Coordinates of C-alpha atoms in Angstrom, one line a residue:
M17 CA 39.5 14.9 43.1
L18 CA 38.2 16.5 40.0
C19 CA 37.1 13.2 38.5
S20 CA 35.2 12.1 41.6
W21 CA 31.4 11.8 41.1
R22 CA 30.8 12.0 44.8
A23 CA 32.2 15.5 45.5
Q24 CA 32.5 18.1 42.8
P25 CA 33.5 21.6 43.8
D26 CA 30.8 23.0 41.6
D27 CA 28.1 21.0 43.3
A28 CA 28.4 22.9 46.6
G29 CA 24.9 24.1 47.6
R30 CA 23.1 22.1 44.9
L31 CA 20.1 19.8 45.6
S32 CA 19.9 16.1 45.1
M33 CA 17.4 14.7 42.6
F34 CA 15.8 12.9 45.5
D35 CA 15.4 16.1 47.6
Q36 CA 11.8 16.8 48.6
K37 CA 12.3 20.4 47.6
L38 CA 12.4 19.4 43.9
R39 CA 9.2 17.4 44.0
P40 CA 7.0 20.4 42.9
V41 CA 9.2 20.6 39.8
L42 CA 9.7 17.0 39.1
R43 CA 6.1 15.9 39.3
P44 CA 4.7 18.2 36.5
N45 CA 7.7 17.3 34.3
A46 CA 7.2 13.6 34.8
L47 CA 3.4 13.9 34.0
Y48 CA 4.2 15.9 30.9
Y49 CA 6.7 13.4 29.6
L50 CA 4.1 10.6 30.2
R51 CA 1.7 12.6 28.0
V52 CA 4.4 13.0 25.4
L53 CA 5.0 9.2 25.5
A54 CA 1.3 8.5 24.9
L55 CA 1.2 11.2 22.1
S56 CA 4.3 9.8 20.5
T57 CA 2.8 6.3 20.5
V58 CA -0.3 7.6 18.6
M59 CA 1.8 9.7 16.3
L60 CA 3.8 6.7 15.3
W61 CA 0.9 4.3 15.2
M62 CA -1.3 6.3 12.8
P63 CA 1.2 6.8 9.9
M64 CA 2.6 3.3 10.3
C65 CA -0.9 1.9 9.9
L66 CA -1.2 3.9 6.7
F67 CA 2.1 2.6 5.5
F68 CA 1.6 -1.1 6.2
G69 CA -2.0 -0.9 5.2
A70 CA -1.0 0.2 1.7
V71 CA 1.7 -2.4 1.1
F72 CA 0.3 -5.3 3.2
R73 CA -0.9 -8.3 1.2
R74 CA -0.8 -6.3 -2.0
S75 CA -0.7 -9.6 -4.0
E76 CA -4.4 -10.0 -3.3
Y77 CA -5.1 -7.0 -5.5
I78 CA -3.0 -8.0 -8.5
Y79 CA -6.2 -9.0 -10.3
R80 CA -6.7 -5.3 -10.9
T81 CA -3.8 -5.3 -13.4
D82 CA -4.2 -6.6 -17.0
I83 CA -2.2 -8.7 -19.4
E84 CA -3.2 -8.4 -23.0
I85 CA -3.3 -11.2 -25.5
V86 CA -2.9 -9.9 -29.1
D87 CA -3.2 -12.4 -31.9
L88 CA -1.6 -10.8 -35.0
D89 CA -1.2 -14.2 -36.6
Q90 CA -5.0 -15.0 -37.0
G91 CA -4.0 -18.6 -37.8
P92 CA -4.0 -22.0 -36.1
V93 CA -0.9 -21.1 -34.1
G94 CA -2.3 -17.8 -32.8
R95 CA -5.7 -19.4 -32.0
Q96 CA -4.3 -22.3 -30.1
I97 CA -1.8 -20.3 -28.0
S98 CA -4.4 -17.6 -27.2
Q99 CA -7.0 -20.1 -26.1
S100 CA -4.4 -22.1 -24.1
A101 CA -3.2 -19.0 -22.3
L102 CA -6.7 -18.0 -21.3
L103 CA -7.5 -21.5 -20.1
L104 CA -4.3 -21.8 -18.1
A105 CA -4.9 -18.3 -16.5
A106 CA -8.4 -19.3 -15.6
A107 CA -7.2 -22.5 -14.0
A108 CA -4.5 -20.9 -11.9
P109 CA -5.0 -21.1 -8.1
D110 CA -5.7 -17.9 -6.1
Q111 CA -7.2 -15.8 -8.9
Q112 CA -7.0 -12.6 -6.9
A113 CA -3.2 -12.9 -6.9
Q114 CA -3.1 -13.2 -10.7
P115 CA -3.4 -10.5 -13.3
R116 CA -6.5 -10.5 -15.6
W117 CA -6.0 -11.8 -19.1
R118 CA -7.8 -10.1 -22.0
I119 CA -7.9 -10.6 -25.7
R120 CA -7.5 -7.4 -27.8
N121 CA -8.4 -7.2 -31.4
D122 CA -7.8 -3.5 -32.0
L123 CA -4.0 -3.7 -32.3
T124 CA -2.8 -4.6 -35.7
T125 CA 1.1 -4.5 -35.6
L126 CA 3.8 -5.4 -33.1
A127 CA 5.0 -1.8 -33.0
A128 CA 1.6 -0.5 -32.3
T129 CA 1.2 -3.1 -29.5
R130 CA 4.5 -2.1 -28.0
E131 CA 3.6 1.6 -28.0
W132 CA 0.2 0.9 -26.5
V133 CA 1.8 -1.1 -23.6
R134 CA 4.3 1.6 -23.1
H135 CA 1.6 4.3 -22.8
H136 CA -1.2 2.4 -21.1
G137 CA -0.6 -1.2 -20.3
W138 CA 1.3 -3.6 -18.0
A139 CA 2.3 -6.4 -20.4
A140 CA 1.2 -8.3 -23.5
L141 CA 1.5 -11.7 -25.1
V142 CA 1.7 -11.2 -28.8
I143 CA 1.5 -14.0 -31.4
N144 CA 3.4 -12.5 -34.2
S145 CA 2.0 -12.0 -37.7
G146 CA 2.7 -14.9 -40.0
A147 CA 3.6 -17.4 -37.3
S148 CA 1.4 -20.1 -38.8
D149 CA 2.7 -19.6 -42.3
R150 CA 6.3 -19.8 -41.2
L151 CA 5.7 -23.0 -39.3
A152 CA 3.8 -24.6 -42.2
A153 CA 6.6 -23.6 -44.6
A154 CA 9.2 -25.2 -42.3
V155 CA 7.3 -28.4 -42.1
S156 CA 6.7 -28.7 -45.8
G157 CA 10.2 -27.7 -46.7
N158 CA 9.2 -24.8 -48.9
S159 CA 11.4 -22.4 -46.9
N160 CA 15.0 -22.0 -47.9
T161 CA 16.0 -20.5 -44.6
A162 CA 16.3 -22.2 -41.2
Y163 CA 13.1 -22.0 -39.1
N164 CA 13.5 -19.6 -36.0
P165 CA 10.9 -20.5 -33.3
N166 CA 11.6 -17.2 -31.5
D167 CA 9.7 -15.4 -34.3
A168 CA 6.4 -17.0 -33.3
A169 CA 5.6 -14.9 -30.2
T170 CA 6.7 -11.8 -28.3
L171 CA 6.3 -11.0 -24.6
I172 CA 6.1 -7.2 -24.0
F173 CA 6.7 -5.8 -20.6
N174 CA 6.5 -2.3 -19.2
T175 CA 9.0 -2.1 -16.4
G176 CA 8.8 1.7 -16.4
R177 CA 5.3 1.7 -15.2
H178 CA 6.2 0.3 -11.8
P179 CA 9.4 -1.8 -11.4
I180 CA 8.4 -3.4 -8.2
I181 CA 4.9 -4.6 -9.4
E182 CA 6.2 -5.5 -12.8
L183 CA 9.2 -7.5 -11.7
S184 CA 7.4 -9.1 -8.7
Y185 CA 4.0 -10.1 -10.2
I186 CA 3.4 -9.2 -13.8
Q187 CA 6.6 -10.7 -15.4
P188 CA 6.4 -14.0 -13.4
A189 CA 2.7 -14.4 -14.3
L190 CA 3.2 -13.7 -18.0
T191 CA 6.3 -15.9 -18.4
T192 CA 4.8 -18.8 -16.5
I193 CA 1.6 -18.9 -18.6
A194 CA 3.5 -18.3 -21.8
R195 CA 5.9 -21.2 -21.1
K196 CA 3.0 -23.5 -20.2
A197 CA 1.1 -22.5 -23.4
Q198 CA 4.3 -23.1 -25.4
M199 CA 4.8 -26.6 -23.9
E200 CA 1.2 -27.6 -24.6
F201 CA 1.5 -26.4 -28.2
S202 CA 4.8 -28.2 -28.6
E203 CA 3.5 -31.5 -27.3
G204 CA 0.4 -31.4 -29.4
F205 CA 2.4 -30.4 -32.5
T206 CA 4.9 -33.2 -32.0
R207 CA 2.2 -35.8 -31.6
Q208 CA 0.6 -34.5 -34.8
L209 CA 3.8 -34.8 -36.7
Q210 CA 4.4 -38.3 -35.5
G211 CA 0.9 -39.4 -36.3
S212 CA 0.7 -37.9 -39.7
G213 CA 4.2 -39.1 -40.8
Q214 CA 5.2 -35.6 -41.9
I215 CA 8.3 -35.8 -39.7
S216 CA 10.1 -37.8 -42.5
V217 CA 9.8 -35.0 -45.0
I218 CA 11.0 -32.1 -42.7
P219 CA 14.3 -30.6 -43.8
A220 CA 17.2 -31.7 -41.7
Q221 CA 18.0 -28.1 -40.7
N222 CA 14.5 -27.8 -39.0
I223 CA 13.8 -31.3 -37.7
V224 CA 15.4 -30.9 -34.3
T225 CA 13.7 -27.5 -33.7
L226 CA 10.3 -28.6 -34.8
A227 CA 10.4 -31.8 -32.8
T228 CA 11.4 -30.1 -29.6
Q229 CA 10.3 -26.4 -29.5
P230 CA 8.4 -25.4 -32.6
V231 CA 7.2 -22.2 -30.8
T232 CA 9.1 -20.0 -28.4
F233 CA 9.0 -16.3 -27.7
R234 CA 11.1 -13.2 -27.5
I235 CA 11.1 -10.8 -24.6
V236 CA 10.8 -7.0 -25.2
D237 CA 10.7 -4.3 -22.6
A238 CA 8.7 -1.4 -24.0
A239 CA 10.0 1.0 -21.3
P240 CA 13.1 -0.5 -19.7
L241 CA 13.7 0.4 -16.1
S242 CA 15.5 -2.6 -14.6
F243 CA 18.9 -1.5 -13.5
A244 CA 20.0 -2.4 -10.0
I245 CA 18.5 0.4 -7.9
A246 CA 15.6 1.1 -10.3
P247 CA 12.8 0.1 -7.8
I248 CA 14.1 2.5 -5.1
V249 CA 16.0 5.3 -7.0
Y250 CA 13.1 7.8 -6.8
L251 CA 12.1 6.7 -3.3
F252 CA 15.6 7.4 -1.9
S253 CA 15.9 10.6 -3.8
F254 CA 12.8 12.0 -2.3
L255 CA 13.1 10.5 1.2
V256 CA 16.7 11.6 1.8
G257 CA 16.1 15.0 0.3
Q258 CA 12.9 15.5 2.4
L259 CA 14.8 14.6 5.6
C260 CA 17.5 17.1 4.8
V261 CA 14.8 19.7 4.2
I262 CA 13.2 19.0 7.6
G263 CA 16.3 19.8 9.6
T264 CA 16.7 23.1 7.7
L265 CA 13.1 24.1 8.4
I266 CA 13.4 23.4 12.1
A267 CA 16.6 25.5 12.3
W268 CA 14.9 28.3 10.4
K269 CA 12.0 28.3 12.8
M270 CA 14.3 28.6 15.8
A271 CA 16.4 31.3 14.2
S272 CA 13.5 33.5 12.9
F273 CA 12.1 34.6 16.2
S274 CA 13.6 38.1 16.0
F275 CA 12.3 38.4 12.4
F276 CA 8.8 38.0 13.6
L277 CA 9.3 40.8 16.1
K278 CA 10.9 43.3 13.7
A279 CA 10.1 42.4 10.1
K280 CA 6.9 42.9 8.2
H281 CA 4.7 39.8 7.8
T282 CA 5.0 39.7 4.0
H283 CA 8.8 39.8 4.2
V284 CA 8.8 37.0 6.8
W285 CA 6.5 34.9 4.6
L286 CA 8.6 35.5 1.5
G287 CA 11.7 34.6 3.5
A288 CA 10.2 31.2 4.6
V289 CA 9.1 30.5 1.0
T290 CA 12.6 31.4 -0.3
V291 CA 14.3 29.1 2.2
V292 CA 12.1 26.1 1.1
L293 CA 12.5 26.7 -2.6
V294 CA 16.3 27.4 -2.5
W295 CA 17.1 24.4 -0.3
S296 CA 14.9 22.1 -2.2
T297 CA 16.5 23.2 -5.5
Y298 CA 19.9 22.5 -4.1
I299 CA 19.0 19.1 -2.8
G300 CA 17.4 18.3 -6.2
M301 CA 20.7 19.1 -8.0
L302 CA 22.6 16.8 -5.7
S303 CA 20.0 14.0 -6.3
A304 CA 20.4 14.4 -10.1
L305 CA 24.2 14.4 -9.8
A306 CA 24.1 11.2 -7.6
I307 CA 22.1 9.3 -10.3
S308 CA 24.5 10.5 -12.9
A309 CA 27.5 9.3 -10.9
F310 CA 25.9 5.9 -10.2
R311 CA 24.9 5.0 -13.7
G312 CA 27.3 7.0 -15.9
P313 CA 26.4 8.5 -19.3
S314 CA 24.4 5.5 -20.6
Y315 CA 22.0 3.1 -19.1
S316 CA 22.5 0.7 -22.0
R317 CA 19.5 -1.7 -22.3
F318 CA 18.3 -1.2 -18.7
A319 CA 17.0 2.4 -19.2
L320 CA 17.1 5.3 -21.5
P321 CA 20.5 7.1 -22.0
Y322 CA 21.2 9.7 -19.3
T323 CA 21.4 12.9 -21.3
V324 CA 21.7 16.6 -20.2
G325 CA 18.0 17.0 -20.7
R326 CA 17.2 14.1 -18.4
F327 CA 19.6 15.5 -15.8
F328 CA 17.7 18.8 -15.7
S329 CA 14.4 17.0 -15.8
L330 CA 15.3 14.9 -12.7
W331 CA 16.6 18.1 -11.0
F332 CA 13.4 20.0 -11.6
T333 CA 11.2 17.0 -10.6
T334 CA 13.1 16.5 -7.3
A335 CA 13.1 20.2 -6.5
M336 CA 9.4 20.4 -7.2
V337 CA 8.5 17.4 -5.0
L338 CA 10.7 18.5 -2.1
S339 CA 9.3 22.1 -2.4
A340 CA 5.7 20.8 -2.1
G341 CA 6.6 18.7 0.9
G342 CA 8.7 21.5 2.4
M343 CA 5.8 24.0 2.2
W344 CA 3.6 21.4 4.0
L345 CA 6.1 21.1 6.7
M346 CA 6.9 24.7 7.1
S347 CA 3.2 25.6 7.3
W348 CA 2.7 23.1 10.2
F349 CA 6.0 24.0 11.9
M350 CA 4.9 27.6 12.2
V351 CA 2.0 26.7 14.5
L352 CA 2.9 23.4 16.1
T353 CA 4.7 23.0 19.4
P354 CA 8.0 21.0 19.4
E355 CA 6.6 17.7 20.5
L356 CA 4.1 17.8 17.5
L357 CA 6.7 18.4 14.8
A358 CA 7.3 14.7 14.5
L359 CA 3.6 14.2 13.7
A360 CA 3.7 16.6 10.8
S361 CA 6.9 14.9 9.5
L362 CA 5.6 11.3 9.9
S363 CA 2.3 12.1 8.4
L364 CA 4.1 13.5 5.3
I365 CA 6.9 10.9 5.0
L366 CA 5.3 7.5 5.6
P367 CA 2.2 7.8 3.3
N368 CA 4.4 9.3 0.6
V369 CA 6.9 6.4 0.9
A370 CA 4.1 3.9 0.7
S371 CA 2.8 5.5 -2.4
T372 CA 6.1 4.8 -4.2
L373 CA 6.6 1.2 -3.0
T374 CA 3.3 0.0 -4.4
A375 CA 1.1 0.8 -7.3
V376 CA -2.2 2.4 -6.2
E377 CA -4.0 -0.2 -8.4
T378 CA -2.7 -2.9 -6.1
A379 CA -3.7 -1.2 -2.8
P380 CA -7.1 -1.2 -1.1
R381 CA -9.5 1.4 -2.5
F382 CA -9.1 3.5 0.7
F383 CA -5.7 4.5 -0.6
R384 CA -6.8 6.1 -3.8
W385 CA -5.9 9.4 -2.3
F386 CA -2.3 8.4 -2.9
Y387 CA -2.8 9.8 -6.4
A388 CA -2.5 13.3 -4.9
L389 CA 0.7 12.8 -3.0
P390 CA 3.9 14.5 -4.2
F391 CA 6.1 11.4 -4.0
Y392 CA 3.6 9.4 -6.1
N393 CA 3.5 11.9 -8.8
G394 CA 7.2 12.6 -8.6
S395 CA 8.0 8.9 -8.9
M396 CA 5.8 8.6 -12.0
L397 CA 7.8 11.5 -13.5
Y398 CA 11.0 9.8 -12.5
R399 CA 10.0 6.6 -14.2
Y400 CA 8.9 8.4 -17.4
I401 CA 12.2 10.4 -17.5
L402 CA 14.3 7.3 -17.1
S403 CA 12.3 4.8 -19.2
G404 CA 9.7 6.6 -21.2
G405 CA 6.9 4.4 -19.7
F406 CA 3.4 5.4 -18.8
P407 CA 3.6 9.1 -19.6
R408 CA 1.3 11.3 -17.5
I409 CA 3.4 14.4 -17.5
G410 CA 0.7 17.1 -17.5
L411 CA -1.3 15.4 -14.8
N412 CA 1.7 14.7 -12.5
V413 CA 3.3 18.2 -12.8
G414 CA -0.1 19.9 -12.4
V415 CA -0.9 18.0 -9.2
V416 CA 2.5 18.8 -7.6
L417 CA 2.5 22.4 -8.6
G418 CA -1.1 22.8 -7.5
E419 CA -0.2 21.5 -4.1
L420 CA 2.9 23.7 -3.9
C421 CA 0.8 26.8 -4.7
A422 CA -1.9 25.8 -2.2
W423 CA 0.6 25.3 0.6
V424 CA 2.3 28.6 -0.2
V425 CA -1.0 30.3 0.5
I426 CA -1.5 28.3 3.7
L427 CA 2.0 29.2 4.8
W428 CA 1.0 32.9 4.5
L429 CA -1.7 32.2 7.0
T430 CA 0.4 30.2 9.5
T431 CA 3.2 32.8 9.4
L432 CA 0.6 35.4 10.2
V433 CA -0.5 33.4 13.2
R434 CA 3.1 32.8 14.3
Q435 CA 3.9 36.5 14.2
Y436 CA 0.7 37.4 16.0
T437 CA 1.5 35.0 18.9
V438 CA 5.1 36.1 19.1
I439 CA 4.4 39.8 19.3
R440 CA 1.7 39.3 22.0
G441 CA 4.0 37.2 24.1
T442 CA 2.0 33.9 23.8
S443 CA 4.6 31.9 21.9
D444 CA 8.4 31.6 22.5
V445 CA 11.4 30.7 20.4
P446 CA 10.9 26.9 20.1
G447 CA 7.1 27.3 19.6
W448 CA 5.8 26.6 23.1
Y449 CA 2.6 28.4 24.0
R450 CA 1.8 30.3 27.2
G451 CA 0.6 27.8 29.8
N452 CA 3.2 25.1 28.9
I453 CA 5.7 24.3 31.6
F454 CA 8.6 25.0 29.2
F455 CA 7.2 28.3 28.0
A456 CA 9.8 31.1 28.3
S457 CA 9.2 34.0 26.0
P458 CA 11.5 37.1 26.1
V459 CA 8.5 39.2 25.0
P460 CA 6.2 40.4 27.8
Y461 CA 2.6 39.1 27.8
Y462 CA 0.3 41.7 26.3
K463 CA -2.2 41.5 29.1
D464 CA 0.3 42.2 31.9
E465 CA -0.1 45.6 33.5
K466 CA 2.5 48.1 32.5
I467 CA 3.8 50.2 35.4
E468 CA 4.4 53.7 34.3
P469 CA 7.6 55.1 35.9
E470 CA 7.0 58.2 38.0
P471 CA 8.2 61.4 36.4
E472 CA 11.4 62.8 37.8
A473 CA 11.3 66.1 39.6
E474 CA 13.0 69.0 37.9
P475 CA 16.4 69.8 39.5
F476 CA 16.5 72.8 41.8
E477 CA 18.8 75.6 40.6
E478 CA 20.8 77.4 43.3
G479 CA 20.8 81.2 43.3
T480 CA 19.5 84.4 45.0
I481 CA 15.9 85.6 44.9
S482 CA 15.4 89.4 44.3
I483 CA 12.3 91.0 45.9
T484 CA 11.8 94.4 44.4
D485 CA 9.2 95.7 47.0
S486 CA 11.0 94.5 50.1
A487 CA 11.5 98.1 51.4
D488 CA 7.8 98.8 51.5
D489 CA 6.9 95.5 53.2
T490 CA 5.6 96.2 56.8
T491 CA 4.9 92.6 57.6
S492 CA 6.3 91.7 61.0
L493 CA 7.9 88.3 61.0
N494 CA 8.1 88.4 64.7
E495 CA 4.4 89.1 65.2
G496 CA 3.5 86.7 62.4
N497 CA 0.6 88.7 61.1
L498 CA 1.8 88.5 57.5
G499 CA -0.1 91.7 56.7
V500 CA -3.4 90.2 57.7

């Protein structure tokens, strides 16, 4: 039967896996795979330690972030809320898990404070200018308009600096302290009104507001980046794109063996660079189109409008980041054996992913080298393009382009090594080196003796030989003297 696993016609004369004749082959293979298992464990463990070490217990380092207190009022309302916020922040449990609160006196307007937060800060509690005067006018009845308690203070956030840290730690800390300070002020102000008897002269349109919430606040996002996938949009753009690039680079390595045998080194190197740049540019275009398809032409209040300029900016950013990572991978793929390709990939992917999931300020100091990673700088460019927050364009572009150029030079060296080993017969198509059990190069080893073929004898031409002096020859063939 064709479907029988016991007796297949094609199995005639083949050996069983348990046959002793296969032991010399099975034993080295089994030992090799055990070594691969141990190596894979180390390869996975090291990048995972870097990843979890960067994001583990990051709340303990939130104290490295700052919340500014800006008193534009310079009156009793501003002084009381500022001091109350500082005291409440100092009394909060687990100080390492709380941002630092600082009073700033160099910002003179709400617009200037908002711009400073957008460029440099995390958040700010602003007591608006004239808050004390408006409250006093509402109590005395000198104001003809209804009192609006929201004009007293403003909470300014900067989601565009880092959505995960801002939404998870900064905003909860600021709103909690601000509400507690508001409640303390409201309770004290209400007791003061009741004790002084002023509550009887308050206009009817303001009495309910002043007796319950005389001071509240508005919330302003200086660089909005809070739509649904904002915390991961740049991470998935880079991660998925880089994984697509990895497959293409491995395929190019397998298919380029004949190029190394026949083409010039410079042309092979330029070919590898072109593959990385073209494929990264194509993936970058798809990433920018995907963001456009998800959000549509406008982000409304959750981010800046998605214009043509921002589309090309995202395209260029993604292509640049993927090119830098692709040059790193291609450089390593040229000289590494197949079982080590995962090491190069993991050592690139996991630290870069960790650098986008957490702000470097909230990671242990060991991870300050994240500032040099392509994903980190690319994510900062993404957040600036989409929100306008924390602009560091020159620094981010310079770091990524510098790494890209450096790895282009290193790729020149690794392609040179690859071509040298291929021509000399010490490296095969997948990248195994001579001495490995899987090595099988179609190119002869350069040290093997070359057996020169014996020259062929010239063919004998049939014909007659003419001897001109045969008549004078007295040599006797019978006597055999041959004229001697």
